[in-house]
Amino acid sequence: MKRFSFFCIIAFACGICSCSRTSHSANGYFQLDGFCYHIINDSIAPFEVELVRDMPGNLHVDTTSVALSVPAEVKCGDTTFIVSRIGDVAFSSYFALRSVELPSSVTSIGNAAFAFCYQLTDVSIPESVTRIDRAFDDTPWYKAQPDTVYINNVFYALKTPLPDTTSFVLREGTVSISPRAFADQTYLQHLSIPASVRYIGEEAFKSCILLDSIAIPEGVTEIAEATFRGCQRLRTVSLPSSLKHIHPYAFHACSSLTAVHMPKALATIGDYAFERCASLRDLRLQDGLTTIGEGAFANCSSLRELMVPASVTRIGRLAFASTAWFTSLPSGVVYINNVLYAHKPPMGNQTNVFIREGTVSISPDAFLLSKLTAVALPQSIVHIGEGAFRYSYDLHTVIFEGEIDMIPRCAFMECTKLNNVNIPFVVDSIAPQAFYGCSSLRSLELPDSLLGIGEEAFFDCSALRVLKLPNRVERVGARAFAGCSALLLVEMPDALKIVQDSAFADCSSLVSVALSSGLELLGDSVFAGCEYLQHIVVPQANPSLADLLSLTPYQHLVQKKDNP
C-alpha cells in the first residue's frame, strides 16, 4: 500500500496516472484527474469503481473546486471502469462547490456525499441513480426543495412534520425510499408504497409510532437496518416473496406486531431484528433460512409457538431469550434441530456433556457460565460460536472428534481449569482471546495447519511452559502470549512474518527465543517484562532483525545463528 501511494505522488507531479494492473489490484484504489476511486468490480465486465473522498496513504483531493463534472468512465492501466457510485462523504466539506454534474453511469450516491457544501445550489442527477442516501442535507440546493423531496424517481425526504393521523401515497414510478425519509413522522398512520419500489433505506420509517400496517412490494430483496424500529402500533406487515434478508433492528420494538409471514426466499434474519416485539405469538420460519442473528427474537414475551426449519445452521446468542417458548423448556441443553442453541440452568456439578451426533453448530455463549466439566464435540460439528464455553470455570477437558477450521473468539475464555484439549489438525486460525485466562493449560499441541494466532489468544495462560509454533504460522497477534509466566522457551518458524506489540510481554520465566528468518515486523514491547530472558537468537539469513533489535532494550541479548 505504501509503495503504491508513493508511486502515485510521483506520477501526479509528472502529470500522469500511475495505476498499473498490478498496483491497483493490490489495494483497490487509484487517483486520476483529481478524483480518487475504489475498485468495486474488476473481475466481471462491466468493471466498476466508486468515487471516494481519498485513498489510503493520506493522498487527499483538492476540496476547493467550484464546479465538478464526474466522468462516466475512467481508465487505469489497460482497464476501463465505469463510475457507478459516489461514495460516502465523497465531496463533503467542499465549501466552495456551487455545481455538480453526475454521469448516467452512476446508480447510487452515498451518505453525506455532499454534506457541508454550503454553496451548492446546482445539482444535475441522472435518472440512472436509483439509490440516494442522506447525501445533500445542509446544502442550499436541498433547502430550496419543496417539503416533499423527490429526486427523479427516488423519494428522498419529508422536510416538515406531517399533520395529524396522515395517510401518505408515494407517487407511481418511485423506485426507492432513501434512509430516514419518513423517520420520526409521528403522525404517519397509513402509507401506500407503489409496486415500482425496489429498495427501502435504513431507518426509513423509524419511530413512526402511529403507523399501523405496511405492505412491501414484490421485488424488494431486503429490509434495511432499523427500517421500522420503534413503530409501536405496527400490527400487520406483508413481506414480498422476493425478500432475502431482514437486517439488524429492522422491526425492533414493534410492540403491537402479532404475526409475520416469512417468505420462502428469506435467507437471513439479522441481530435484534424483532427484539421486543412483545405481541408476537407465533413464528413459522420457512425452509431456506440459514441464519438467525443475535437477539433476533429476544424479549418477544408472548412468543409461544416456534417452527425453525432444518436449513438453519447458525443461531445467534440470546436469539430467543425471554420468550414464552424458551421459558417453558426444561433445564438442560437446548437443541433447535441440528443447532445446539443454549444450556438452560440449572446445570448440576460435575457435568459431562456428549453433544449429540448430527449437531452442526454451537451458538455463541451456549455454555456461558455453565458448570460443565468435560465436553465431547462430535464429528458433525463445523462451527462454534464466539464465547461458546467462556467462564465455564470447572471445564477441564474438551475433545474434538471432528474438523473445524477455526477456534473462535473467546471460545474458552477464563476456563481456568482447562488442562486437556486437542485442537483439530485442520484449524488454521485461533481467534482473539480464544484461550484467554486458561491458567491450568500446561501444554498445547498446535496443528501444522495453523496460520495465525489472534490478539490475546493465550493471554495469562500462566501454566504454559513450552511453545513451538507450527511451521506455517505467519502472524502472532498483540499480547497473544502475554502473561504466560511459566513459559520457558519459544521457537518461531521461518514462515512467521509478523509478531505484534507485547506478544510475549510479562513472560517472566522466558529464557530463550529463536526468531524467524522470515520475520518482517516485530512490534513494540514484544518482550517487555521478560526479566529472565537471556538469548534472542537471530538467523544470519535476516540480518535486518539484528539491526532492528539494536534499537531496543534487548540489543545485548542478541545472538546470531548461522543458517542450517
Coordinates of C-alpha atoms in Angstrom, one line a residue:
M1 CA 0.0 0.0 0.0
K2 CA 2.7 2.5 0.9
R3 CA 4.6 1.6 -2.3
F4 CA 1.6 2.4 -4.4
S5 CA 0.9 5.7 -2.7
F6 CA 4.4 6.8 -3.2
F7 CA 4.2 5.9 -6.9
C8 CA 1.0 7.9 -7.3
I9 CA 2.6 11.0 -5.7
I10 CA 5.4 10.9 -8.2
A11 CA 3.0 10.4 -11.1
F12 CA 0.9 13.4 -10.2
A13 CA 4.0 15.5 -10.1
C14 CA 4.6 14.5 -13.6
G15 CA 1.0 14.9 -14.7
I16 CA 0.3 11.3 -15.4
C17 CA -1.8 8.5 -13.8
S18 CA 0.2 5.6 -12.4
C19 CA -2.2 2.7 -11.9
S20 CA -0.8 -0.4 -13.4
R21 CA -3.0 -3.5 -13.3
T22 CA -0.7 -5.0 -10.7
S23 CA -0.6 -2.0 -8.3
H24 CA -4.3 -1.2 -8.3
S25 CA -5.4 -4.7 -7.8
A26 CA -3.2 -4.9 -4.7
N27 CA -5.0 -2.2 -2.7
G28 CA -8.1 -1.4 -4.8
Y29 CA -7.5 2.4 -5.0
F30 CA -6.2 4.8 -7.6
Q31 CA -6.3 8.5 -8.3
L32 CA -6.9 10.2 -11.6
D33 CA -7.5 13.8 -12.7
G34 CA -8.1 15.0 -9.1
F35 CA -10.6 12.2 -8.1
C36 CA -10.0 9.1 -6.1
Y37 CA -11.5 5.8 -7.0
H38 CA -12.1 2.5 -5.2
I39 CA -12.4 -0.6 -7.4
I40 CA -15.6 -2.5 -6.6
N41 CA -15.6 -4.9 -9.5
D42 CA -12.6 -5.8 -11.6
S43 CA -13.5 -9.5 -12.3
I44 CA -16.7 -9.4 -14.5
A45 CA -17.4 -6.8 -17.1
P46 CA -18.6 -4.1 -16.9
F47 CA -15.8 -3.2 -14.5
E48 CA -16.9 -0.7 -11.8
V49 CA -15.4 1.9 -9.5
E50 CA -16.8 4.0 -6.7
L51 CA -15.7 7.6 -6.4
V52 CA -14.4 8.1 -2.9
R53 CA -13.1 11.0 -0.8
D54 CA -9.5 9.9 -0.7
M55 CA -7.3 6.8 -0.7
P56 CA -5.0 5.1 1.8
G57 CA -1.7 6.9 2.3
N58 CA -3.2 10.3 3.0
L59 CA -3.3 11.4 -0.6
H60 CA -6.1 13.9 -0.2
V61 CA -8.0 15.5 -3.0
D62 CA -8.4 19.2 -3.6
T63 CA -11.6 20.5 -1.9
T64 CA -11.6 24.0 -3.3
S65 CA -13.4 23.2 -6.6
V66 CA -16.3 25.4 -7.6
A67 CA -17.8 23.2 -10.3
L68 CA -17.4 19.4 -10.7
S69 CA -18.2 17.1 -13.5
V70 CA -17.8 13.4 -12.7
P71 CA -16.6 11.3 -15.6
A72 CA -18.7 8.3 -16.7
E73 CA -15.7 6.1 -17.1
V74 CA -12.0 6.1 -16.2
K75 CA -9.1 4.1 -17.4
C76 CA -6.4 2.6 -15.2
G77 CA -3.7 0.7 -16.9
D78 CA -5.3 -1.4 -19.6
T79 CA -8.7 -1.5 -17.8
T80 CA -11.7 0.8 -18.4
F81 CA -14.0 1.2 -15.4
I82 CA -17.5 2.8 -15.3
V83 CA -18.1 5.1 -12.4
S84 CA -21.2 3.6 -10.8
R85 CA -21.2 5.0 -7.3
I86 CA -20.5 8.2 -5.4
G87 CA -19.2 7.1 -2.0
D88 CA -19.9 8.2 1.5
V89 CA -18.6 11.8 2.2
A90 CA -17.0 11.8 -1.2
F91 CA -17.4 15.6 -1.6
S92 CA -18.2 16.5 2.0
S93 CA -16.9 20.0 3.1
Y94 CA -16.2 21.2 -0.4
F95 CA -17.1 24.7 0.9
A96 CA -16.7 26.4 -2.5
L97 CA -18.6 23.9 -4.5
R98 CA -21.5 25.5 -6.4
S99 CA -22.4 23.0 -9.0
V100 CA -22.0 19.3 -9.7
E101 CA -22.9 17.1 -12.7
L102 CA -23.1 13.3 -12.4
P103 CA -23.0 11.0 -15.4
S104 CA -25.6 8.4 -16.4
S105 CA -23.3 5.6 -15.3
V106 CA -23.9 6.5 -11.6
T107 CA -26.6 4.4 -9.9
S108 CA -26.1 5.3 -6.2
I109 CA -25.0 8.2 -4.0
G110 CA -23.7 7.6 -0.5
N111 CA -24.3 9.1 2.9
A112 CA -23.2 12.7 3.4
A113 CA -21.7 12.7 -0.1
F114 CA -22.2 16.5 -0.4
A115 CA -22.6 17.3 3.3
F116 CA -21.4 20.8 4.4
C117 CA -21.3 22.0 0.8
Y118 CA -22.7 25.3 1.9
Q119 CA -22.5 26.9 -1.6
L120 CA -24.0 24.0 -3.6
T121 CA -27.1 25.3 -5.5
D122 CA -26.9 23.5 -8.8
V123 CA -27.1 19.6 -8.9
S124 CA -27.6 17.5 -12.0
I125 CA -28.5 13.9 -11.2
P126 CA -29.4 11.5 -13.9
E127 CA -32.4 9.1 -13.8
S128 CA -29.9 6.2 -13.6
V129 CA -29.5 6.9 -9.9
T130 CA -31.8 4.6 -8.0
R131 CA -30.4 4.9 -4.5
I132 CA -29.6 8.1 -2.6
D133 CA -28.5 8.1 1.0
R134 CA -28.6 11.3 3.1
A135 CA -26.3 12.9 0.5
F136 CA -27.5 16.5 0.3
D137 CA -28.6 17.6 3.7
D138 CA -27.4 21.0 4.8
T139 CA -26.9 22.2 1.2
P140 CA -28.7 25.3 -0.2
W141 CA -29.9 23.0 -3.0
Y142 CA -31.7 20.8 -0.6
K143 CA -33.1 23.7 1.4
A144 CA -34.6 25.1 -1.8
Q145 CA -36.6 21.9 -2.5
P146 CA -40.3 21.6 -1.6
D147 CA -41.4 19.9 1.6
T148 CA -41.8 16.6 -0.2
V149 CA -38.5 15.9 -1.9
Y150 CA -38.3 13.6 -4.8
I151 CA -35.0 13.3 -6.7
N152 CA -36.2 11.9 -10.1
N153 CA -37.7 8.5 -9.1
V154 CA -36.2 8.4 -5.6
F155 CA -38.3 9.5 -2.6
Y156 CA -35.6 11.4 -0.7
A157 CA -37.3 13.1 2.4
L158 CA -40.1 14.8 4.1
K159 CA -38.7 18.1 5.3
T160 CA -41.5 19.0 7.7
P161 CA -43.7 17.0 10.1
L162 CA -47.0 15.6 8.7
P163 CA -50.3 16.8 10.2
D164 CA -52.4 14.6 12.5
T165 CA -53.2 11.0 11.5
T166 CA -52.0 11.3 8.0
S167 CA -52.2 8.9 5.0
F168 CA -49.4 9.2 2.5
V169 CA -49.3 7.9 -1.0
L170 CA -45.9 7.6 -2.8
R171 CA -46.2 8.5 -6.4
E172 CA -46.2 5.9 -9.1
G173 CA -42.8 5.1 -10.6
T174 CA -40.9 5.6 -7.3
V175 CA -38.0 3.1 -7.3
S176 CA -36.6 3.6 -3.8
I177 CA -37.0 5.3 -0.5
S178 CA -34.0 7.0 1.0
P179 CA -32.7 6.3 4.5
R180 CA -34.7 8.2 7.2
A181 CA -37.1 9.5 4.6
F182 CA -40.1 9.2 7.0
A183 CA -38.2 8.9 10.3
D184 CA -39.9 10.4 13.3
Q185 CA -43.1 11.3 11.4
T186 CA -45.1 10.6 14.5
Y187 CA -48.5 11.3 12.8
L188 CA -48.0 9.0 9.8
Q189 CA -50.7 6.3 10.1
H190 CA -51.1 4.8 6.6
L191 CA -48.7 4.6 3.7
S192 CA -49.1 3.3 0.2
I193 CA -45.9 2.1 -1.5
P194 CA -46.2 1.6 -5.3
A195 CA -45.2 -1.7 -6.9
S196 CA -42.2 0.0 -8.6
V197 CA -40.2 0.4 -5.4
R198 CA -37.2 -2.0 -5.2
Y199 CA -35.3 -0.6 -2.2
I200 CA -36.1 1.0 1.2
G201 CA -33.2 2.6 3.1
E202 CA -32.1 2.3 6.7
E203 CA -34.4 3.9 9.4
A204 CA -36.8 4.9 6.6
F205 CA -39.8 4.7 9.0
K206 CA -38.1 4.6 12.3
S207 CA -40.3 5.8 15.2
C208 CA -43.4 6.3 13.1
I209 CA -45.3 5.5 16.2
L210 CA -48.8 5.6 14.6
L211 CA -48.1 3.5 11.5
D212 CA -50.4 0.5 11.8
S213 CA -49.8 -1.6 8.7
I214 CA -47.3 -1.8 5.8
A215 CA -47.1 -3.8 2.5
I216 CA -43.7 -4.2 1.0
P217 CA -43.9 -4.6 -2.8
E218 CA -42.6 -7.6 -4.8
G219 CA -39.0 -7.1 -6.0
V220 CA -37.7 -5.7 -2.7
T221 CA -35.0 -8.1 -1.6
E222 CA -34.0 -6.7 1.8
I223 CA -35.4 -4.8 4.8
A224 CA -32.6 -2.5 5.8
E225 CA -31.3 -1.9 9.3
A226 CA -33.8 -0.3 11.7
T227 CA -36.3 0.4 8.9
F228 CA -39.4 0.1 11.1
R229 CA -37.7 0.3 14.5
G230 CA -39.9 1.7 17.2
C231 CA -43.2 1.6 15.1
Q232 CA -45.1 0.8 18.3
R233 CA -48.6 0.5 16.6
L234 CA -47.5 -1.6 13.6
R235 CA -49.8 -4.6 13.7
T236 CA -49.5 -6.2 10.3
V237 CA -46.7 -6.5 7.8
S238 CA -46.9 -8.0 4.3
L239 CA -43.5 -9.2 3.2
P240 CA -42.8 -9.9 -0.5
S241 CA -41.8 -13.4 -1.8
S242 CA -38.6 -11.8 -3.2
L243 CA -37.3 -10.9 0.3
K244 CA -33.9 -12.5 1.1
H245 CA -32.6 -10.5 4.1
I246 CA -34.0 -8.8 7.1
H247 CA -31.2 -6.7 8.6
P248 CA -30.5 -5.8 12.2
Y249 CA -33.2 -4.0 14.2
A250 CA -35.5 -3.9 11.2
F251 CA -38.6 -4.4 13.3
H252 CA -37.1 -3.8 16.8
A253 CA -39.7 -2.7 19.4
C254 CA -42.7 -3.0 17.1
S255 CA -44.6 -4.0 20.2
S256 CA -48.0 -4.4 18.5
L257 CA -46.9 -6.8 15.8
T258 CA -48.7 -10.0 16.3
A259 CA -47.7 -12.2 13.4
V260 CA -45.3 -12.1 10.4
H261 CA -45.5 -14.5 7.4
M262 CA -41.9 -15.1 6.5
P263 CA -41.3 -15.8 2.7
K264 CA -39.5 -18.9 1.4
A265 CA -36.7 -16.8 -0.2
L266 CA -35.7 -15.4 3.2
A267 CA -32.1 -16.5 4.0
T268 CA -31.0 -14.3 7.0
I269 CA -32.6 -12.6 9.9
G270 CA -30.3 -10.0 11.4
D271 CA -29.3 -9.2 15.0
Y272 CA -32.2 -7.9 17.2
A273 CA -34.4 -7.7 14.1
F274 CA -37.6 -8.5 16.0
E275 CA -36.4 -7.9 19.6
R276 CA -39.1 -6.5 22.0
C277 CA -42.0 -7.4 19.6
A278 CA -43.9 -8.2 22.7
S279 CA -47.2 -9.2 21.0
L280 CA -45.6 -11.6 18.5
R281 CA -47.2 -15.0 19.4
D282 CA -46.5 -17.4 16.5
L283 CA -43.4 -17.8 14.4
R284 CA -43.1 -20.1 11.5
L285 CA -39.9 -19.8 9.6
Q286 CA -39.5 -21.3 6.1
D287 CA -37.1 -23.8 4.7
G288 CA -34.2 -22.0 3.1
L289 CA -33.5 -19.8 6.0
T290 CA -29.9 -20.3 7.2
T291 CA -29.1 -17.7 9.8
I292 CA -30.9 -16.2 12.8
G293 CA -29.0 -13.3 14.4
E294 CA -28.1 -12.4 17.9
G295 CA -31.2 -11.5 20.0
A296 CA -33.3 -11.7 16.8
F297 CA -36.5 -12.5 18.8
A298 CA -35.3 -11.8 22.3
N299 CA -37.9 -10.3 24.7
C300 CA -40.8 -11.4 22.5
S301 CA -42.5 -12.3 25.7
S302 CA -45.7 -13.7 24.0
L303 CA -43.9 -15.9 21.6
R304 CA -45.0 -19.5 22.4
E305 CA -45.2 -21.3 19.0
L306 CA -41.9 -21.6 17.2
M307 CA -41.1 -23.6 14.0
V308 CA -37.5 -23.4 12.7
P309 CA -36.5 -25.4 9.6
A310 CA -33.6 -27.7 9.4
S311 CA -31.9 -25.4 6.9
V312 CA -31.0 -23.1 9.8
T313 CA -27.3 -23.7 10.7
R314 CA -26.5 -20.5 12.6
I315 CA -28.4 -19.2 15.6
G316 CA -27.0 -16.2 17.5
R317 CA -26.7 -15.7 21.2
L318 CA -29.9 -14.9 23.0
A319 CA -31.9 -15.2 19.8
F320 CA -35.0 -16.5 21.7
A321 CA -34.1 -15.2 25.2
S322 CA -37.0 -14.2 27.4
T323 CA -39.7 -15.7 25.1
A324 CA -42.5 -17.8 26.4
W325 CA -41.2 -20.6 24.2
F326 CA -37.7 -20.6 25.9
T327 CA -39.2 -20.1 29.4
S328 CA -41.4 -23.2 29.0
L329 CA -38.4 -25.5 28.2
P330 CA -37.0 -27.8 30.9
S331 CA -33.4 -27.2 32.1
G332 CA -30.6 -28.8 30.2
V333 CA -29.1 -28.5 26.8
V334 CA -31.4 -26.9 24.2
Y335 CA -31.2 -28.0 20.6
I336 CA -33.0 -26.4 17.7
N337 CA -32.8 -29.1 15.1
N338 CA -29.1 -29.5 14.4
V339 CA -28.0 -26.4 16.3
L340 CA -27.0 -26.5 19.9
Y341 CA -28.6 -23.2 20.9
A342 CA -28.0 -23.0 24.7
H343 CA -27.8 -24.7 28.0
K344 CA -30.7 -23.7 30.3
P345 CA -29.7 -23.6 34.0
P346 CA -29.5 -25.1 36.4
M347 CA -26.8 -27.5 35.4
G348 CA -25.6 -29.9 38.1
N349 CA -22.0 -30.1 39.3
Q350 CA -19.5 -32.5 37.6
T351 CA -21.5 -32.4 34.4
N352 CA -20.1 -34.2 31.3
V353 CA -21.8 -33.4 28.0
F354 CA -21.6 -35.5 24.9
I355 CA -23.1 -33.3 22.2
R356 CA -25.4 -35.4 20.0
E357 CA -24.2 -36.6 16.7
G358 CA -25.5 -34.6 13.7
T359 CA -25.2 -31.3 15.5
V360 CA -23.6 -28.9 13.0
S361 CA -23.1 -25.8 15.1
I362 CA -22.9 -24.4 18.6
S363 CA -24.4 -21.0 19.2
P364 CA -22.3 -18.2 20.8
D365 CA -22.3 -18.2 24.6
A366 CA -24.2 -21.6 24.5
F367 CA -22.4 -22.7 27.7
L368 CA -21.7 -19.3 29.2
L369 CA -21.1 -19.6 33.0
S370 CA -22.0 -23.3 32.9
K371 CA -20.8 -25.9 35.5
L372 CA -19.7 -28.1 32.6
T373 CA -16.6 -30.2 33.5
A374 CA -16.0 -32.1 30.2
V375 CA -17.4 -32.0 26.7
A376 CA -17.0 -34.1 23.6
L377 CA -17.8 -32.4 20.2
P378 CA -18.9 -34.8 17.5
Q379 CA -17.5 -35.2 14.0
S380 CA -20.6 -33.4 12.6
I381 CA -19.7 -30.0 14.2
V382 CA -18.5 -27.5 11.6
H383 CA -18.9 -24.2 13.5
I384 CA -18.6 -23.0 17.1
G385 CA -19.9 -19.6 18.0
E386 CA -17.9 -16.9 19.9
G387 CA -17.7 -17.4 23.6
A388 CA -19.4 -20.8 23.4
F389 CA -17.7 -22.1 26.6
R390 CA -16.4 -19.0 28.2
Y391 CA -16.5 -18.6 32.0
S392 CA -17.1 -22.4 32.4
Y393 CA -14.8 -22.4 35.3
D394 CA -15.0 -26.1 36.0
L395 CA -14.3 -27.2 32.4
H396 CA -11.1 -29.3 32.3
T397 CA -11.4 -31.5 29.2
V398 CA -12.5 -30.7 25.6
I399 CA -12.5 -33.4 23.0
F400 CA -12.8 -32.5 19.3
E401 CA -13.8 -35.6 17.3
G402 CA -14.4 -33.7 14.0
E403 CA -12.8 -31.0 11.9
I404 CA -13.3 -27.2 12.3
D405 CA -11.1 -24.7 10.7
M406 CA -11.1 -22.0 13.5
I407 CA -11.2 -21.7 17.2
P408 CA -13.5 -18.7 17.7
R409 CA -13.1 -15.5 19.7
C410 CA -13.4 -16.1 23.5
A411 CA -14.3 -19.7 22.9
F412 CA -12.7 -21.0 26.2
M413 CA -12.1 -17.6 27.9
E414 CA -11.4 -17.9 31.6
C415 CA -11.9 -21.7 31.6
T416 CA -9.4 -21.7 34.5
K417 CA -9.3 -25.5 35.0
L418 CA -8.9 -26.4 31.3
N419 CA -5.9 -28.6 31.0
N420 CA -6.7 -31.1 28.3
V421 CA -7.8 -30.0 24.8
N422 CA -6.9 -31.4 21.4
I423 CA -7.1 -28.8 18.7
P424 CA -8.2 -30.3 15.4
F425 CA -5.5 -30.8 12.8
V426 CA -7.2 -28.6 10.2
V427 CA -7.5 -25.5 12.3
D428 CA -5.9 -22.6 10.5
S429 CA -6.8 -19.7 12.9
I430 CA -7.1 -19.2 16.6
A431 CA -9.1 -16.1 17.1
P432 CA -8.5 -13.3 19.7
Q433 CA -8.9 -14.3 23.3
A434 CA -9.8 -17.9 22.4
F435 CA -7.9 -19.3 25.5
Y436 CA -7.6 -16.1 27.4
G437 CA -7.0 -16.8 31.1
C438 CA -6.9 -20.6 30.8
S439 CA -4.4 -20.7 33.7
S440 CA -4.3 -24.5 34.1
L441 CA -3.3 -25.2 30.5
R442 CA 0.3 -26.6 30.7
S443 CA 0.9 -27.8 27.2
L444 CA -0.7 -27.5 23.9
E445 CA 0.0 -29.1 20.6
L446 CA -0.8 -26.7 17.8
P447 CA -1.7 -28.2 14.4
D448 CA 0.5 -27.9 11.4
S449 CA -2.4 -26.3 9.5
L450 CA -2.2 -23.2 11.8
L451 CA -1.6 -19.9 10.0
G452 CA -2.5 -17.2 12.6
I453 CA -2.9 -16.6 16.3
G454 CA -5.1 -13.7 17.3
E455 CA -4.7 -10.9 19.9
E456 CA -4.6 -12.2 23.5
A457 CA -5.4 -15.7 22.3
F458 CA -3.4 -17.3 25.2
F459 CA -3.2 -14.2 27.4
D460 CA -2.4 -15.1 31.0
C461 CA -2.1 -18.9 30.4
S462 CA 0.2 -18.9 33.3
A463 CA 0.9 -22.7 33.4
L464 CA 2.0 -22.9 29.7
R465 CA 5.7 -23.9 29.7
V466 CA 6.9 -24.6 26.2
L467 CA 5.7 -23.1 22.9
K468 CA 6.6 -24.5 19.5
L469 CA 4.8 -22.6 16.8
P470 CA 4.0 -24.8 13.7
N471 CA 5.9 -24.3 10.5
R472 CA 3.1 -22.4 8.7
V473 CA 2.3 -19.8 11.3
E474 CA 2.6 -16.3 9.7
R475 CA 1.2 -14.0 12.4
V476 CA 1.1 -13.7 16.2
G477 CA -1.2 -11.0 17.4
A478 CA -0.7 -8.4 20.1
R479 CA -0.4 -9.8 23.6
A480 CA -1.1 -13.3 22.2
F481 CA 1.1 -14.9 24.9
A482 CA 1.4 -12.0 27.3
G483 CA 1.3 -13.1 31.0
C484 CA 2.4 -16.7 30.3
S485 CA 4.6 -16.5 33.3
A486 CA 5.7 -20.2 33.2
L487 CA 6.8 -20.1 29.5
L488 CA 10.5 -21.0 29.2
L489 CA 11.2 -21.4 25.5
V490 CA 9.7 -20.1 22.3
E491 CA 10.6 -21.4 18.8
M492 CA 9.4 -19.4 15.8
P493 CA 9.1 -21.0 12.3
D494 CA 10.7 -19.4 9.2
A495 CA 7.2 -18.7 7.9
L496 CA 6.5 -16.3 10.7
K497 CA 6.3 -12.7 9.3
I498 CA 4.5 -10.6 12.0
V499 CA 4.8 -10.5 15.7
Q500 CA 2.7 -7.7 17.1
D501 CA 3.0 -5.5 20.1
S502 CA 3.6 -7.1 23.5
A503 CA 3.1 -10.6 22.1
F504 CA 5.3 -12.1 24.8
A505 CA 5.2 -9.4 27.4
D506 CA 5.4 -10.4 31.1
C507 CA 6.5 -14.0 30.3
S508 CA 8.6 -13.7 33.4
S509 CA 10.2 -17.2 33.1
L510 CA 11.2 -16.9 29.4
V511 CA 14.9 -17.7 28.9
S512 CA 15.4 -18.1 25.2
V513 CA 13.7 -17.0 22.0
A514 CA 14.6 -18.1 18.5
L515 CA 13.4 -15.6 15.9
S516 CA 12.1 -16.4 12.4
S517 CA 14.3 -15.8 9.4
G518 CA 11.2 -14.6 7.6
L519 CA 10.2 -12.0 10.3
E520 CA 9.2 -8.7 8.7
L521 CA 7.5 -6.9 11.6
L522 CA 8.5 -7.0 15.3
G523 CA 6.1 -4.9 17.3
D524 CA 6.7 -2.7 20.3
S525 CA 7.4 -4.1 23.8
V526 CA 7.3 -7.7 22.4
F527 CA 9.4 -9.0 25.4
A528 CA 8.6 -6.3 27.9
G529 CA 8.7 -7.7 31.5
C530 CA 10.6 -10.8 30.4
E531 CA 13.1 -10.3 33.2
Y532 CA 15.0 -13.6 32.8
L533 CA 15.3 -13.5 29.1
Q534 CA 19.0 -14.4 28.2
H535 CA 19.1 -15.1 24.5
I536 CA 17.4 -13.8 21.4
V537 CA 18.7 -15.9 18.5
V538 CA 18.7 -14.1 15.2
P539 CA 19.3 -16.1 12.0
Q540 CA 22.0 -14.9 9.7
A541 CA 19.5 -15.0 6.8
N542 CA 17.7 -12.0 8.3
P543 CA 20.5 -9.5 9.4
S544 CA 18.0 -6.6 9.5
L545 CA 16.5 -8.2 12.6
A546 CA 19.7 -7.6 14.5
D547 CA 19.7 -4.0 13.3
L548 CA 16.2 -3.6 14.5
L549 CA 16.9 -5.1 17.9
S550 CA 19.9 -2.9 18.3
L551 CA 17.5 0.0 18.8
T552 CA 15.6 -1.8 21.6
P553 CA 16.4 -2.7 25.2
Y554 CA 17.1 -6.3 24.0
Q555 CA 20.2 -5.4 22.0
H556 CA 22.5 -7.1 24.5
L557 CA 20.6 -10.4 24.3
V558 CA 21.1 -10.9 20.5
Q559 CA 22.9 -14.0 19.3
K560 CA 23.4 -14.6 15.6
K561 CA 23.0 -18.1 14.3
D562 CA 24.4 -19.5 11.1
N563 CA 21.9 -20.9 8.6
P564 CA 21.4 -24.6 8.9

